[in-house]
mmCIF file of C-alpha atoms and ligand atoms in Angstrom:
data_model
loop_
_atom_site.group_PDB
_atom_site.id
_atom_site.type_symbol
_atom_site.label_atom_id
_atom_site.label_comp_id
_atom_site.label_asym_id
_atom_site.label_seq_id
_atom_site.Cartn_x
_atom_site.Cartn_y
_atom_site.Cartn_z
ATOM 1 C CA UNK A 1 109.833 86.809 78.109
ATOM 2 C CA UNK A 2 110.334 88.151 81.528
ATOM 3 C CA UNK A 3 113.350 88.378 83.321
ATOM 4 C CA UNK A 4 111.770 89.824 86.266
ATOM 5 C CA UNK A 5 109.018 92.430 87.745
ATOM 6 C CA UNK A 6 110.904 95.528 87.086
ATOM 7 C CA UNK A 7 108.905 98.013 88.806
ATOM 8 C CA UNK A 8 105.461 98.750 89.679
ATOM 9 C CA UNK A 9 104.117 102.283 88.603
ATOM 10 C CA UNK A 10 101.880 104.113 90.948
ATOM 11 C CA UNK A 11 99.786 107.363 89.232
ATOM 12 C CA UNK A 12 99.840 110.152 91.622
ATOM 13 C CA UNK A 13 99.113 113.952 92.013
ATOM 14 C CA UNK A 14 101.869 114.653 93.432
ATOM 15 C CA UNK A 15 105.158 113.139 93.600
ATOM 16 C CA UNK A 16 106.757 114.925 96.573
ATOM 17 C CA UNK A 17 103.737 114.248 98.631
ATOM 18 C CA UNK A 18 104.104 110.615 97.714
ATOM 19 C CA UNK A 19 107.869 110.418 98.535
ATOM 20 C CA UNK A 20 106.855 112.136 101.936
ATOM 21 C CA UNK A 21 103.987 108.763 102.642
ATOM 22 C CA UNK A 22 107.092 106.401 101.517
ATOM 23 C CA UNK A 23 109.495 107.980 103.989
ATOM 24 C CA UNK A 24 107.052 107.740 107.004
ATOM 25 C CA UNK A 25 107.224 103.702 106.431
ATOM 26 C CA UNK A 26 111.715 104.129 107.124
ATOM 27 C CA UNK A 27 114.831 105.411 105.342
ATOM 28 C CA UNK A 28 113.907 105.178 100.877
ATOM 29 C CA UNK A 29 116.325 105.380 97.942
ATOM 30 C CA UNK A 30 115.846 107.611 95.861
ATOM 31 C CA UNK A 31 116.906 107.925 91.901
ATOM 32 C CA UNK A 32 116.496 110.696 89.845
ATOM 33 C CA UNK A 33 113.448 112.435 88.974
ATOM 34 C CA UNK A 34 113.244 112.868 85.356
ATOM 35 C CA UNK A 35 110.442 113.965 82.872
ATOM 36 C CA UNK A 36 109.484 111.127 80.423
ATOM 37 C CA UNK A 37 108.190 113.554 77.458
ATOM 38 C CA UNK A 38 107.152 110.770 75.536
ATOM 39 C CA UNK A 39 104.266 109.544 78.142
ATOM 40 C CA UNK A 40 103.971 113.404 79.559
ATOM 41 C CA UNK A 41 104.517 112.563 83.545
ATOM 42 C CA UNK A 42 107.616 112.998 85.648
ATOM 43 C CA UNK A 43 108.895 110.375 87.686
ATOM 44 C CA UNK A 44 110.989 109.098 90.007
ATOM 45 C CA UNK A 45 112.213 105.155 91.252
ATOM 46 C CA UNK A 46 112.077 104.490 94.702
ATOM 47 C CA UNK A 47 113.913 101.572 96.084
ATOM 48 C CA UNK A 48 111.698 100.121 99.027
ATOM 49 C CA UNK A 49 113.980 97.932 100.736
ATOM 50 C CA UNK A 50 115.377 95.117 98.857
ATOM 51 C CA UNK A 51 112.054 94.212 96.676
ATOM 52 C CA UNK A 52 110.404 95.454 93.360
ATOM 53 C CA UNK A 53 111.213 99.578 93.084
ATOM 54 C CA UNK A 54 108.154 101.597 93.223
ATOM 55 C CA UNK A 55 107.921 103.983 90.546
ATOM 56 C CA UNK A 56 105.912 107.291 90.655
ATOM 57 C CA UNK A 57 104.259 109.037 88.003
ATOM 58 C CA UNK A 58 102.596 112.289 87.682
ATOM 59 C CA UNK A 59 101.315 114.103 84.997
ATOM 60 C CA UNK A 60 102.412 116.545 83.605
ATOM 61 C CA UNK A 61 99.630 117.932 81.580
ATOM 62 C CA UNK A 62 95.980 117.071 81.547
ATOM 63 C CA UNK A 63 96.467 115.291 78.065
ATOM 64 C CA UNK A 64 98.579 113.072 79.893
ATOM 65 C CA UNK A 65 97.230 109.549 79.833
ATOM 66 C CA UNK A 66 98.478 109.050 83.607
ATOM 67 C CA UNK A 67 96.075 112.958 84.224
ATOM 68 C CA UNK A 68 93.076 110.803 82.480
ATOM 69 C CA UNK A 69 93.847 107.406 84.652
ATOM 70 C CA UNK A 70 93.723 109.661 87.850
ATOM 71 C CA UNK A 71 90.685 111.282 86.654
ATOM 72 C CA UNK A 72 88.711 107.812 85.819
ATOM 73 C CA UNK A 73 90.524 105.844 88.526
ATOM 74 C CA UNK A 74 91.493 107.713 91.182
ATOM 75 C CA UNK A 75 95.472 107.645 91.869
ATOM 76 C CA UNK A 76 96.783 104.250 93.036
ATOM 77 C CA UNK A 77 98.906 101.392 90.983
ATOM 78 C CA UNK A 78 98.908 102.487 87.443
ATOM 79 C CA UNK A 79 101.138 99.392 85.939
ATOM 80 C CA UNK A 80 103.146 96.853 86.369
ATOM 81 C CA UNK A 81 106.472 96.725 84.652
ATOM 82 C CA UNK A 82 108.494 93.917 83.344
ATOM 83 C CA UNK A 83 112.264 93.454 82.148
ATOM 84 C CA UNK A 84 112.836 92.017 79.105
ATOM 85 C CA UNK A 85 116.473 91.764 77.721
ATOM 86 C CA UNK A 86 114.896 92.563 73.961
ATOM 87 C CA UNK A 87 111.833 94.542 73.761
ATOM 88 C CA UNK A 88 111.982 94.848 70.043
ATOM 89 C CA UNK A 89 111.822 91.334 70.177
ATOM 90 C CA UNK A 90 108.966 90.883 73.274
ATOM 91 C CA UNK A 91 106.813 93.007 71.325
ATOM 92 C CA UNK A 92 106.721 90.599 68.102
ATOM 93 C CA UNK A 93 106.180 87.501 70.857
ATOM 94 C CA UNK A 94 103.133 89.938 72.043
ATOM 95 C CA UNK A 95 101.659 90.348 68.259
ATOM 96 C CA UNK A 96 102.422 86.592 67.745
ATOM 97 C CA UNK A 97 100.225 85.975 71.006
ATOM 98 C CA UNK A 98 97.277 88.483 69.815
ATOM 99 C CA UNK A 99 97.988 91.219 72.394
ATOM 100 C CA UNK A 100 97.015 94.525 71.592
ATOM 101 C CA UNK A 101 99.833 97.119 72.254
ATOM 102 C CA UNK A 102 99.601 100.453 72.901
ATOM 103 C CA UNK A 103 102.796 101.417 71.628
ATOM 104 C CA UNK A 104 103.507 99.279 68.391
ATOM 105 C CA UNK A 105 107.113 100.867 68.445
ATOM 106 C CA UNK A 106 109.426 100.707 71.892
ATOM 107 C CA UNK A 107 109.195 104.978 73.669
ATOM 108 C CA UNK A 108 111.763 106.349 75.369
ATOM 109 C CA UNK A 109 111.280 105.871 79.544
ATOM 110 C CA UNK A 110 112.748 106.717 82.860
ATOM 111 C CA UNK A 111 116.956 106.383 83.011
ATOM 112 C CA UNK A 112 117.432 105.773 79.168
ATOM 113 C CA UNK A 113 115.164 102.373 79.174
ATOM 114 C CA UNK A 114 113.164 101.616 76.524
ATOM 115 C CA UNK A 115 109.760 101.006 77.236
ATOM 116 C CA UNK A 116 106.425 99.801 75.361
ATOM 117 C CA UNK A 117 102.639 99.328 77.078
ATOM 118 C CA UNK A 118 100.204 96.789 76.406
ATOM 119 C CA UNK A 119 96.734 96.914 76.359
ATOM 120 C CA UNK A 120 95.004 95.527 80.013
ATOM 121 C CA UNK A 121 92.193 94.187 78.101
ATOM 122 C CA UNK A 122 94.566 91.793 76.741
ATOM 123 C CA UNK A 123 96.962 91.106 80.294
ATOM 124 C CA UNK A 124 95.260 90.215 83.084
ATOM 125 C CA UNK A 125 93.023 93.560 83.224
ATOM 126 C CA UNK A 126 96.422 95.599 84.177
ATOM 127 C CA UNK A 127 98.185 97.878 82.694
ATOM 128 C CA UNK A 128 101.438 96.071 81.769
ATOM 129 C CA UNK A 129 104.821 97.968 80.676
ATOM 130 C CA UNK A 130 108.340 95.970 78.812
ATOM 131 C CA UNK A 131 111.110 97.546 79.740
ATOM 132 C CA UNK A 132 114.755 97.156 78.331
ATOM 133 C CA UNK A 133 117.718 98.123 80.331
ATOM 134 C CA UNK A 134 120.871 98.842 79.364
ATOM 135 C CA UNK A 135 123.307 96.145 80.922
ATOM 136 C CA UNK A 136 124.970 98.577 84.109
ATOM 137 C CA UNK A 137 121.717 99.975 84.746
ATOM 138 C CA UNK A 138 119.922 96.706 86.499
ATOM 139 C CA UNK A 139 120.083 97.748 89.791
ATOM 140 C CA UNK A 140 117.553 100.129 91.261
ATOM 141 C CA UNK A 141 116.768 102.922 91.950
ATOM 142 C CA UNK A 142 118.234 102.943 88.191
ATOM 143 C CA UNK A 143 119.914 106.185 88.716
ATOM 144 C CA UNK A 144 121.928 107.052 85.475
ATOM 145 C CA UNK A 145 123.368 110.126 87.695
HETATM 146 CO CO1 LIG B 201 107.033 102.156 84.494
#
């Protein structure tokens, strides 16, 4: 059901500081910075060369799951996101396979995507995001502007 790795999510307390670190490596392409209220974060997608883009996520408040993640484990790799064609079908497959879902139904993600998370305990120990994007929003950094 996975088409490709969509992005890698990095949890940071400060998106601007994280961008400065990435820019030390050379030119990068930034998507639009967006608030994603469903997850209590702001996020920006960063294209680094031709590879899988990096999503920087910064908590908007202490009740955000990302804030709790950083408190517990520090800043760093937070999730791997896989692109799916049909997120409702993908979630049904996850249920059939016995994977516990953090999101039983898709939520609104970055740049108009529909996303849902699978529990890391059932998926290789890694928080796993499923992402469905509209056709035409296919290339990083997924800037809807
Ligand atoms: Co993500």
